[in-house]
PDB file of C-alpha atoms in Angstrom:
ATOM      1  CA  ARG A   9      16.158  -2.352  52.134  1.00  0.00           C
ATOM      2  CA  TYR A  10      15.058  -4.959  49.542  1.00  0.00           C
ATOM      3  CA  LEU A  11      11.413  -3.989  49.943  1.00  0.00           C
ATOM      4  CA  THR A  12      12.317  -0.316  49.623  1.00  0.00           C
ATOM      5  CA  ASP A  13      14.456  -0.941  46.536  1.00  0.00           C
ATOM      6  CA  THR A  14      11.720  -2.965  44.833  1.00  0.00           C
ATOM      7  CA  ARG A  15       8.862  -0.608  45.692  1.00  0.00           C
ATOM      8  CA  LEU A  16       9.068   0.882  42.183  1.00  0.00           C
ATOM      9  CA  TYR A  17       8.273  -2.536  40.673  1.00  0.00           C
ATOM     10  CA  ARG A  18       5.529  -3.507  43.110  1.00  0.00           C
ATOM     11  CA  ARG A  19       1.998  -2.273  42.576  1.00  0.00           C
ATOM     12  CA  ALA A  20       0.593  -0.460  45.585  1.00  0.00           C
ATOM     13  CA  GLY A  21      -1.719  -2.598  47.671  1.00  0.00           C
ATOM     14  CA  LYS A  22      -0.970  -5.823  45.804  1.00  0.00           C
ATOM     15  CA  PRO A  23      -0.091  -8.822  48.002  1.00  0.00           C
ATOM     16  CA  ARG A  24       2.274 -10.460  45.504  1.00  0.00           C
ATOM     17  CA  PHE A  25       5.410  -9.475  43.660  1.00  0.00           C
ATOM     18  CA  ILE A  26       7.523 -11.450  41.182  1.00  0.00           C
ATOM     19  CA  ASP A  27      11.260 -10.874  41.214  1.00  0.00           C
ATOM     20  CA  LYS A  28      12.633 -12.792  38.258  1.00  0.00           C
ATOM     21  CA  MET A  29      16.210 -11.570  38.291  1.00  0.00           C
ATOM     22  CA  PRO A  30      18.449 -14.345  36.922  1.00  0.00           C
ATOM     23  CA  ASN A  31      20.942 -14.266  39.792  1.00  0.00           C
ATOM     24  CA  ASN A  32      18.384 -14.724  42.582  1.00  0.00           C
ATOM     25  CA  PHE A  33      19.280 -18.421  42.886  1.00  0.00           C
ATOM     26  CA  ARG A  34      22.507 -17.379  44.603  1.00  0.00           C
ATOM     27  CA  HIS A  35      20.526 -15.725  47.400  1.00  0.00           C
ATOM     28  CA  ILE A  36      17.752 -18.234  48.116  1.00  0.00           C
ATOM     29  CA  GLY A  37      18.950 -18.834  51.671  1.00  0.00           C
ATOM     30  CA  LEU A  38      18.877 -15.113  52.398  1.00  0.00           C
ATOM     31  CA  ILE A  39      15.524 -14.666  50.644  1.00  0.00           C
ATOM     32  CA  HIS A  40      14.117 -17.515  52.731  1.00  0.00           C
ATOM     33  CA  LEU A  41      15.320 -15.839  55.946  1.00  0.00           C
ATOM     34  CA  MET A  42      14.224 -12.301  55.011  1.00  0.00           C
ATOM     35  CA  LEU A  43      10.887 -13.236  53.474  1.00  0.00           C
ATOM     36  CA  PRO A  44       9.797 -16.518  55.078  1.00  0.00           C
ATOM     37  CA  GLY A  45       6.466 -16.424  53.240  1.00  0.00           C
ATOM     38  CA  ALA A  46       8.110 -16.036  49.842  1.00  0.00           C
ATOM     39  CA  ARG A  47       7.319 -18.680  47.259  1.00  0.00           C
ATOM     40  CA  ILE A  48      10.425 -19.506  45.269  1.00  0.00           C
ATOM     41  CA  ILE A  49      10.052 -21.073  41.846  1.00  0.00           C
ATOM     42  CA  ASP A  50      13.044 -22.557  40.055  1.00  0.00           C
ATOM     43  CA  ALA A  51      11.972 -22.049  36.431  1.00  0.00           C
ATOM     44  CA  ARG A  52      14.344 -24.297  34.526  1.00  0.00           C
ATOM     45  CA  ARG A  53      15.019 -25.105  30.891  1.00  0.00           C
ATOM     46  CA  GLY A  54      17.146 -27.791  29.313  1.00  0.00           C
ATOM     47  CA  ALA A  55      20.838 -26.927  29.596  1.00  0.00           C
ATOM     48  CA  MET A  56      21.499 -26.363  25.889  1.00  0.00           C
ATOM     49  CA  ALA A  57      18.390 -24.236  25.332  1.00  0.00           C
ATOM     50  CA  CYS A  58      19.043 -22.205  28.463  1.00  0.00           C
ATOM     51  CA  CYS A  59      22.707 -21.598  27.749  1.00  0.00           C
ATOM     52  CA  PHE A  60      22.134 -20.672  24.115  1.00  0.00           C
ATOM     53  CA  SER A  61      19.324 -18.319  25.098  1.00  0.00           C
ATOM     54  CA  ASN A  62      21.663 -16.602  27.573  1.00  0.00           C
ATOM     55  CA  PHE A  63      24.350 -16.322  24.923  1.00  0.00           C
ATOM     56  CA  LYS A  64      21.948 -14.642  22.458  1.00  0.00           C
ATOM     57  CA  GLN A  65      20.533 -12.234  25.038  1.00  0.00           C
ATOM     58  CA  LEU A  66      22.179  -8.858  25.489  1.00  0.00           C
ATOM     59  CA  PHE A  67      22.064  -8.419  29.259  1.00  0.00           C
ATOM     60  CA  ALA A  68      22.789  -5.264  31.212  1.00  0.00           C
ATOM     61  CA  SER A  69      26.276  -4.774  32.583  1.00  0.00           C
ATOM     62  CA  GLY A  70      27.403  -7.186  35.270  1.00  0.00           C
ATOM     63  CA  GLN A  71      26.460 -10.345  33.367  1.00  0.00           C
ATOM     64  CA  GLN A  72      29.871 -11.047  31.827  1.00  0.00           C
ATOM     65  CA  PHE A  73      29.344 -14.795  32.171  1.00  0.00           C
ATOM     66  CA  THR A  74      27.011 -14.617  29.155  1.00  0.00           C
ATOM     67  CA  TYR A  75      29.713 -13.642  26.668  1.00  0.00           C
ATOM     68  CA  SER A  76      31.321 -17.056  26.114  1.00  0.00           C
ATOM     69  CA  PHE A  77      29.970 -20.587  25.925  1.00  0.00           C
ATOM     70  CA  GLU A  78      32.571 -21.787  28.443  1.00  0.00           C
ATOM     71  CA  ASP A  79      31.553 -19.172  31.010  1.00  0.00           C
ATOM     72  CA  ILE A  80      27.865 -19.845  30.439  1.00  0.00           C
ATOM     73  CA  ALA A  81      28.390 -23.597  30.887  1.00  0.00           C
ATOM     74  CA  ARG A  82      30.358 -23.023  34.103  1.00  0.00           C
ATOM     75  CA  TYR A  83      27.691 -20.658  35.422  1.00  0.00           C
ATOM     76  CA  TYR A  84      24.888 -23.083  34.540  1.00  0.00           C
ATOM     77  CA  ARG A  85      26.710 -25.936  36.277  1.00  0.00           C
ATOM     78  CA  THR A  86      27.118 -23.749  39.376  1.00  0.00           C
ATOM     79  CA  TYR A  87      23.411 -22.910  39.233  1.00  0.00           C
ATOM     80  CA  VAL A  88      22.405 -26.597  39.069  1.00  0.00           C
ATOM     81  CA  GLN A  89      24.744 -27.481  41.947  1.00  0.00           C
ATOM     82  CA  LEU A  90      23.524 -24.621  44.115  1.00  0.00           C
ATOM     83  CA  MET A  91      19.873 -25.433  43.429  1.00  0.00           C
ATOM     84  CA  ALA A  92      20.551 -29.039  44.493  1.00  0.00           C
ATOM     85  CA  HIS A  93      22.011 -27.616  47.710  1.00  0.00           C
ATOM     86  CA  TRP A  94      18.899 -25.495  48.372  1.00  0.00           C
ATOM     87  CA  GLU A  95      16.668 -28.515  47.735  1.00  0.00           C
ATOM     88  CA  ARG A  96      18.637 -30.440  50.383  1.00  0.00           C
ATOM     89  CA  VAL A  97      18.755 -27.750  53.073  1.00  0.00           C
ATOM     90  CA  LEU A  98      15.348 -26.144  52.421  1.00  0.00           C
ATOM     91  CA  PRO A  99      13.117 -29.069  51.436  1.00  0.00           C
ATOM     92  CA  GLY A 100       9.783 -27.908  50.059  1.00  0.00           C
ATOM     93  CA  ALA A 101      10.810 -24.233  49.945  1.00  0.00           C
ATOM     94  CA  VAL A 102      11.537 -24.201  46.212  1.00  0.00           C
ATOM     95  CA  LEU A 103       9.302 -25.526  43.445  1.00  0.00           C
ATOM     96  CA  ARG A 104      11.178 -26.679  40.358  1.00  0.00           C
ATOM     97  CA  VAL A 105       9.256 -26.060  37.141  1.00  0.00           C
ATOM     98  CA  GLN A 106      10.787 -27.533  34.018  1.00  0.00           C
ATOM     99  CA  HIS A 107      10.000 -25.409  30.942  1.00  0.00           C
ATOM    100  CA  GLU A 108       9.649 -28.408  28.641  1.00  0.00           C
ATOM    101  CA  GLU A 109       7.156 -30.086  31.012  1.00  0.00           C
ATOM    102  CA  LEU A 110       5.183 -26.856  31.293  1.00  0.00           C
ATOM    103  CA  VAL A 111       4.885 -26.611  27.505  1.00  0.00           C
ATOM    104  CA  GLU A 112       4.031 -30.300  27.099  1.00  0.00           C
ATOM    105  CA  ASP A 113       1.599 -30.631  30.017  1.00  0.00           C
ATOM    106  CA  PHE A 114       0.435 -27.061  30.583  1.00  0.00           C
ATOM    107  CA  GLU A 115      -2.687 -27.242  32.752  1.00  0.00           C
ATOM    108  CA  PRO A 116      -1.414 -29.717  35.384  1.00  0.00           C
ATOM    109  CA  GLN A 117       1.850 -27.789  35.655  1.00  0.00           C
ATOM    110  CA  VAL A 118       0.043 -24.473  36.099  1.00  0.00           C
ATOM    111  CA  ARG A 119      -2.187 -26.045  38.755  1.00  0.00           C
ATOM    112  CA  ARG A 120       0.946 -27.282  40.534  1.00  0.00           C
ATOM    113  CA  ILE A 121       2.428 -23.768  40.476  1.00  0.00           C
ATOM    114  CA  LEU A 122      -0.791 -22.160  41.694  1.00  0.00           C
ATOM    115  CA  GLU A 123      -1.099 -24.679  44.517  1.00  0.00           C
ATOM    116  CA  PHE A 124       2.498 -24.047  45.578  1.00  0.00           C
ATOM    117  CA  CYS A 125       1.804 -20.298  45.607  1.00  0.00           C
ATOM    118  CA  GLY A 126      -1.407 -20.722  47.595  1.00  0.00           C
ATOM    119  CA  LEU A 127      -3.555 -19.299  44.802  1.00  0.00           C
TER     120      LEU A 127
END
């Protein structure tokens, strides 16, 4: 069903597709089982920058956690804890990319991402 639902966003005949929905981290175990060849990238930013960015962004309905700093902080903490869990139970399945490191050291970080993706 996932592949059917995302067909609109995938270009016909293209071997790769990027699903950057912000709540995907909650489903990494399922994604790993459904799409064992999927490359999962944990694109992370510093907590304050990330949380403030979420607060400023007007998301579609269903993202009520973005309406208060307390809810955003709780959600971010849950995200960090769950990502630590995935790193423990699925070692090597998720590549963490820190935004600040990508900006500071662009080329080596991009090479790391491309290598992880097999490109």
